[in-house]
PDB file of C-alpha atoms in Angstrom:
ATOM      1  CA  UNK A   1     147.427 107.902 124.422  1.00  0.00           C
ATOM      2  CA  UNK A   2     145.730 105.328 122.627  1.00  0.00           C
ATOM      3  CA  UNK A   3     147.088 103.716 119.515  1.00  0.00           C
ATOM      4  CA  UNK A   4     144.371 103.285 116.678  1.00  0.00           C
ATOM      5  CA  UNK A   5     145.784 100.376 114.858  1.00  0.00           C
ATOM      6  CA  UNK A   6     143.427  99.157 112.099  1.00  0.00           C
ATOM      7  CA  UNK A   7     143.326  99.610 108.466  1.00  0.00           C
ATOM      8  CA  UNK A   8     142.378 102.591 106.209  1.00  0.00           C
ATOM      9  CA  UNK A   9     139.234 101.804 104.825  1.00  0.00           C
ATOM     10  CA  UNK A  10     139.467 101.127 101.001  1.00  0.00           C
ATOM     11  CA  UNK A  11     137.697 101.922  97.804  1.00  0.00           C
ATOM     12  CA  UNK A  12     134.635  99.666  97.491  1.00  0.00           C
ATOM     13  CA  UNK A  13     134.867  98.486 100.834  1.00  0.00           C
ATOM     14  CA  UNK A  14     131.652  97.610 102.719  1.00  0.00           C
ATOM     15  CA  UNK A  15     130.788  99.822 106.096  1.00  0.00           C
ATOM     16  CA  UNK A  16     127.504  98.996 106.558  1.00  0.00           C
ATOM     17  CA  UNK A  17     124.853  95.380 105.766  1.00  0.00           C
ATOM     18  CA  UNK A  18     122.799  97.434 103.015  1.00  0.00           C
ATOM     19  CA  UNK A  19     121.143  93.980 101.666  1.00  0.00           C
ATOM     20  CA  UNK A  20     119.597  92.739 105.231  1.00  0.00           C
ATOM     21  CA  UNK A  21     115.829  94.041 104.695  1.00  0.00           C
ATOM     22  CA  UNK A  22     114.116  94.142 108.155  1.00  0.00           C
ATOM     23  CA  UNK A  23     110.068  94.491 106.584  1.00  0.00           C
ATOM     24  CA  UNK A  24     108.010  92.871 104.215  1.00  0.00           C
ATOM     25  CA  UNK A  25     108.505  94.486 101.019  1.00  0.00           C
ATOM     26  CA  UNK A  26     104.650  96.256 100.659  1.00  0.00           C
ATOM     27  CA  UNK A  27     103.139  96.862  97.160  1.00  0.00           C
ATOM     28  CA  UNK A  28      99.837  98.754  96.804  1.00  0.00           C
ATOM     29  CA  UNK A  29      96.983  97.534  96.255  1.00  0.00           C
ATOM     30  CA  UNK A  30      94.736  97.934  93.370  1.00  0.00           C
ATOM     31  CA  UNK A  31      93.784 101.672  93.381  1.00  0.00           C
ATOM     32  CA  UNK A  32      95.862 102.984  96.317  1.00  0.00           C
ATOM     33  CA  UNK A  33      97.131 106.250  96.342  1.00  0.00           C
ATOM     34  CA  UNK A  34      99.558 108.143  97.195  1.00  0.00           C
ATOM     35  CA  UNK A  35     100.533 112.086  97.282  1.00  0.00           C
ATOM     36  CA  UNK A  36     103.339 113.772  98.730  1.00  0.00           C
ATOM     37  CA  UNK A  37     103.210 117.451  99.491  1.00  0.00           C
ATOM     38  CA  UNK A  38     106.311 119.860  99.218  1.00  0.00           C
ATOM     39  CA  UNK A  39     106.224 122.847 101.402  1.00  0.00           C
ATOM     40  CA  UNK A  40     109.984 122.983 101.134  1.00  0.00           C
ATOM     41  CA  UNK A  41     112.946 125.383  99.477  1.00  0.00           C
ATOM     42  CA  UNK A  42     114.803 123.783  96.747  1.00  0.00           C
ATOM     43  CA  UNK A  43     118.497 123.933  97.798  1.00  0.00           C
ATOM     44  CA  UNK A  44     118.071 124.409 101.540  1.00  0.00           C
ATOM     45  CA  UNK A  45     118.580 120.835 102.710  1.00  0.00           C
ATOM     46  CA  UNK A  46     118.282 117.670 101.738  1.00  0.00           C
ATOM     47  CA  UNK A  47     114.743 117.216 102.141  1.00  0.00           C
ATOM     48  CA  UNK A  48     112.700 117.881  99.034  1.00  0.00           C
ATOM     49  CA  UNK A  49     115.437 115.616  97.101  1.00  0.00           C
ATOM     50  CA  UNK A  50     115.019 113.004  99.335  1.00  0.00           C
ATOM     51  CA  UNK A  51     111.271 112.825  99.240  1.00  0.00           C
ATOM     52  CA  UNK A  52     111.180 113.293  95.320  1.00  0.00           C
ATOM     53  CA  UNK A  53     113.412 109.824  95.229  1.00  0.00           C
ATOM     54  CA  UNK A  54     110.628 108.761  97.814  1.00  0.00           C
ATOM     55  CA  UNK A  55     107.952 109.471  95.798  1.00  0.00           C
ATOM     56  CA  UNK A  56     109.235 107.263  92.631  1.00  0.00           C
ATOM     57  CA  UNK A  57     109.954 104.861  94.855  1.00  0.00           C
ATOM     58  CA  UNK A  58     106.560 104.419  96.254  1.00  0.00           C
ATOM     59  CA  UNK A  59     105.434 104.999  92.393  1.00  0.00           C
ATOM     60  CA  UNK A  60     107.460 102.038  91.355  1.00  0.00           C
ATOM     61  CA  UNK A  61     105.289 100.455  94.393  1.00  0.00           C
ATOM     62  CA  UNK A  62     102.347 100.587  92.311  1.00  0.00           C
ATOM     63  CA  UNK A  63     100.535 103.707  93.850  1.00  0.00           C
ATOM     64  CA  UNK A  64      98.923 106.027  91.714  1.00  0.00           C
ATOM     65  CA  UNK A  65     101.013 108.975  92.891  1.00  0.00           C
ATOM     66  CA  UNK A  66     100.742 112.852  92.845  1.00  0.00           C
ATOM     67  CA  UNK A  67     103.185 115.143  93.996  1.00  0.00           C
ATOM     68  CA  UNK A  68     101.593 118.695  95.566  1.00  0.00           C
ATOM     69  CA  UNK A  69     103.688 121.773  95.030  1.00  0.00           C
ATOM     70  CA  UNK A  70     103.128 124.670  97.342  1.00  0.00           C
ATOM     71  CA  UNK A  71     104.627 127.809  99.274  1.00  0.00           C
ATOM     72  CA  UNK A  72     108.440 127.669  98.519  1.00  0.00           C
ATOM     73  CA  UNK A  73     107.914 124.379  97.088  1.00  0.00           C
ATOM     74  CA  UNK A  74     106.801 125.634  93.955  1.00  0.00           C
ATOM     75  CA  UNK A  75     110.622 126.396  92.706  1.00  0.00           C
ATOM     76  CA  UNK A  76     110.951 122.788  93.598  1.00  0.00           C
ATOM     77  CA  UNK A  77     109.182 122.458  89.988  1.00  0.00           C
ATOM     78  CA  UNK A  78     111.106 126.040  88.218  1.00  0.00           C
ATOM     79  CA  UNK A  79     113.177 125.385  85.159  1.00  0.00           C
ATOM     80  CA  UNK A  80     116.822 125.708  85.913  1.00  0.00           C
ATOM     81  CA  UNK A  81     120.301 125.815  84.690  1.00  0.00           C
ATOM     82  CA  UNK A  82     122.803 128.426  83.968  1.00  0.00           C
ATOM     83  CA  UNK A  83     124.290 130.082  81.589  1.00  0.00           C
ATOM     84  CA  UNK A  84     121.367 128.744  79.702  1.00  0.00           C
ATOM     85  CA  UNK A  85     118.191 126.613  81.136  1.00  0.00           C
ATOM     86  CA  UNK A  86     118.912 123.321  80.919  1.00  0.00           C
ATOM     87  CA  UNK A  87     122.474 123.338  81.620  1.00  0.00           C
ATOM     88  CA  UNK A  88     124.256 122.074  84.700  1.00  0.00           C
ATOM     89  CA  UNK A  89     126.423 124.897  86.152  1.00  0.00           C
ATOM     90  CA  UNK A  90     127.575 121.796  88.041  1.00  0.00           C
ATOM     91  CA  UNK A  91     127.317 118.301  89.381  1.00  0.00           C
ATOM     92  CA  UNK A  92     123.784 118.222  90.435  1.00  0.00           C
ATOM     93  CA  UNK A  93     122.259 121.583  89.975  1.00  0.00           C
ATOM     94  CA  UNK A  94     119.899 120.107  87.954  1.00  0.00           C
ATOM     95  CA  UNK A  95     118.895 117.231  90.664  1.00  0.00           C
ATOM     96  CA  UNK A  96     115.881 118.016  91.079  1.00  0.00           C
ATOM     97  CA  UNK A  97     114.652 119.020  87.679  1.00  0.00           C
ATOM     98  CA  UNK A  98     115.243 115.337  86.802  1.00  0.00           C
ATOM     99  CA  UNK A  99     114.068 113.562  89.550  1.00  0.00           C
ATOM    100  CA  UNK A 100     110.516 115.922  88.511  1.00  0.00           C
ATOM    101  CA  UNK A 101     110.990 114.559  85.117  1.00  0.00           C
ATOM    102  CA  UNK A 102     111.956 111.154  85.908  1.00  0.00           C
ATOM    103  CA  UNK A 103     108.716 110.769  88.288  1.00  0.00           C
ATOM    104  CA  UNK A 104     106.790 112.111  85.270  1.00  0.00           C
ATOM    105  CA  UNK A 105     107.676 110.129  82.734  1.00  0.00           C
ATOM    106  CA  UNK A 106     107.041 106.928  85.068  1.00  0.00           C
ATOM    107  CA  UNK A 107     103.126 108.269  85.264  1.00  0.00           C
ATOM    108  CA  UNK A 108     103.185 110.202  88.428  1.00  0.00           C
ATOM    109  CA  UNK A 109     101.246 113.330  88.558  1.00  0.00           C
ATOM    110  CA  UNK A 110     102.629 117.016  89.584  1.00  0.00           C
ATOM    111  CA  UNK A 111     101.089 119.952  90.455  1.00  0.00           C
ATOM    112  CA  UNK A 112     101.998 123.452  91.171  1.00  0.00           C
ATOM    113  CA  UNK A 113      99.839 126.553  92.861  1.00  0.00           C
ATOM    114  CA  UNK A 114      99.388 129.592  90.587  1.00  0.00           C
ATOM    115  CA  UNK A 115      99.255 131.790  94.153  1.00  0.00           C
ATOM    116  CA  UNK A 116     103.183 130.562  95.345  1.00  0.00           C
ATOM    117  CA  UNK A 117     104.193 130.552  91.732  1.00  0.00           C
ATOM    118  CA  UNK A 118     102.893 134.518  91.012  1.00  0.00           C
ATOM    119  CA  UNK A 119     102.611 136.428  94.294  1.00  0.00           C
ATOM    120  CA  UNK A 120     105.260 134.832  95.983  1.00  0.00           C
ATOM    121  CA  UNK A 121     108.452 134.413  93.252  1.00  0.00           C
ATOM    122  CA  UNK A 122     107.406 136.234  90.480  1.00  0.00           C
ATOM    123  CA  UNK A 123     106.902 133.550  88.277  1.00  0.00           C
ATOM    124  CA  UNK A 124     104.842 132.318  85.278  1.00  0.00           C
ATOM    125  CA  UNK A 125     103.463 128.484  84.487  1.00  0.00           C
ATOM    126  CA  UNK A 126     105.830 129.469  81.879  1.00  0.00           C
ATOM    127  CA  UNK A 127     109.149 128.601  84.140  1.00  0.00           C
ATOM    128  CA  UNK A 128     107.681 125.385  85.056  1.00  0.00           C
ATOM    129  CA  UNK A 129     108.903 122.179  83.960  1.00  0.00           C
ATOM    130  CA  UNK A 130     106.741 120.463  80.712  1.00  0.00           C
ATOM    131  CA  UNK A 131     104.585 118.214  82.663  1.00  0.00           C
ATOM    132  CA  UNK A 132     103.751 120.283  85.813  1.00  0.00           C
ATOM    133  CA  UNK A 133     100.072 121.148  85.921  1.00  0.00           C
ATOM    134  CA  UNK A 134      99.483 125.090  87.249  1.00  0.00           C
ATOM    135  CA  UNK A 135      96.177 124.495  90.154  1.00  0.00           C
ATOM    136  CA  UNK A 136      94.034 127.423  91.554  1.00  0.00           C
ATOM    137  CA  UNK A 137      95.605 128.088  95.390  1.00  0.00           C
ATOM    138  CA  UNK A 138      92.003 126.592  96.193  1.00  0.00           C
ATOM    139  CA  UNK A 139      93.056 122.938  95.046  1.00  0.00           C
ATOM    140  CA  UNK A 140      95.457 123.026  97.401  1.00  0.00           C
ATOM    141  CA  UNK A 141      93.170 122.031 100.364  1.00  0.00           C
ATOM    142  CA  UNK A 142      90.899 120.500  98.183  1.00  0.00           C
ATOM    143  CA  UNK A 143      93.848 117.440  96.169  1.00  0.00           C
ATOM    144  CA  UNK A 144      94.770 117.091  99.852  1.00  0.00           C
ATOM    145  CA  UNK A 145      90.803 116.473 101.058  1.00  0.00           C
ATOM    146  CA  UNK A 146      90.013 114.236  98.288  1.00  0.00           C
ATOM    147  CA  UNK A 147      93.294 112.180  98.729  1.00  0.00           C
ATOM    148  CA  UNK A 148      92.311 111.788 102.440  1.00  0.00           C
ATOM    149  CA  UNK A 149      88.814 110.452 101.144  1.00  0.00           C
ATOM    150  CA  UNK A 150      90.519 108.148  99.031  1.00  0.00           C
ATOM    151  CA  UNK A 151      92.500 106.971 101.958  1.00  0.00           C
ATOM    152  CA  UNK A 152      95.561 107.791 100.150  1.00  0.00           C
ATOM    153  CA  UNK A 153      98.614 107.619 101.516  1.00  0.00           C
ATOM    154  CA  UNK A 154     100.169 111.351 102.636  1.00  0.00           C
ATOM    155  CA  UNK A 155     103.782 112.356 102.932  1.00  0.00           C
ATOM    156  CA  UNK A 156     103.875 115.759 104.062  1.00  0.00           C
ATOM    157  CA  UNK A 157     107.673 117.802 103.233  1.00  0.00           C
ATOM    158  CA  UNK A 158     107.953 121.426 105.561  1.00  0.00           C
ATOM    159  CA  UNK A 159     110.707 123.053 106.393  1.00  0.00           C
ATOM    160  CA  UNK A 160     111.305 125.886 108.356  1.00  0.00           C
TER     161      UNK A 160
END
């Protein structure tokens, strides 16, 4: 049997070249757009977290951005926390409340259907976090037409 005769790896050690950067670093240009659709279940993969840290980045990038709850995605965008809202049951329960926030408070736009939020979970714009505007299940076709006129950039989050 083989002997595997190298060194635990340590705290702080490097496994990977994370600095080499293979493209051109692209900013928008003046009046580009952006919006990134969620058609995803909080807490069922890594997903909608991953494309909420996407959509600051590209934010950050200088696109005017909009994030498009629908479907499940809509408790993407539900207060949380237990025992009370707000509180962190644990580390990261609240993950993607904040990224929400965070995106928000850097100017990007969010938006949640009234249909998803009512017929499908029983919820009110009430449970949604400050910030998130409540759309007509009609202007869910319709942010995604007009972005595609604008020749906005489209990220589009399913899961199944």
């Amino acid at each position: 049997m083989p002997a595997v005769d190298i060194p635990h790896y340590q705290t702080g050690d490097f496994l990977v070249d994370y600095e080499e950067k293979v493209f051109e670093d692209v900013q928008a240009e003046p009046g580009a757009k952006a919006l990134l659709t969620f058609h995803t279940v909080a807490f069922e993969g890594s997903i909608g977290l991953v494309n909420l840290l996407q959509a600051k980045r590209i934010l950050r990038k200088g696109f005017e951005t909009k994030i498009l709850l629908y479907g499940p995605g809509v408790l993407l965008g539900v207060q949380r926390g237990f025992p009370t809202l707000g509180a962190e049951a644990f580390p990261g329960h609240l993950a993607y409340n904040a990224q929400l926030k965070a995106f928000m408070a850097e100017g990007g736009e969010v938006y949640a259907c009234r249909f998803a939020l009512q017929a499908l979970y029983g919820q009110t714009e009430k449970a949604l976090i400050e910030g998130i505007r409540p759309i007509n299940p009609l202007d869910v076709m319709d942010l995604q037409l007009l972005m595609r006129r604008e020749n906005a950039f489209v990220v589009h989050t399913w899961t199944t």
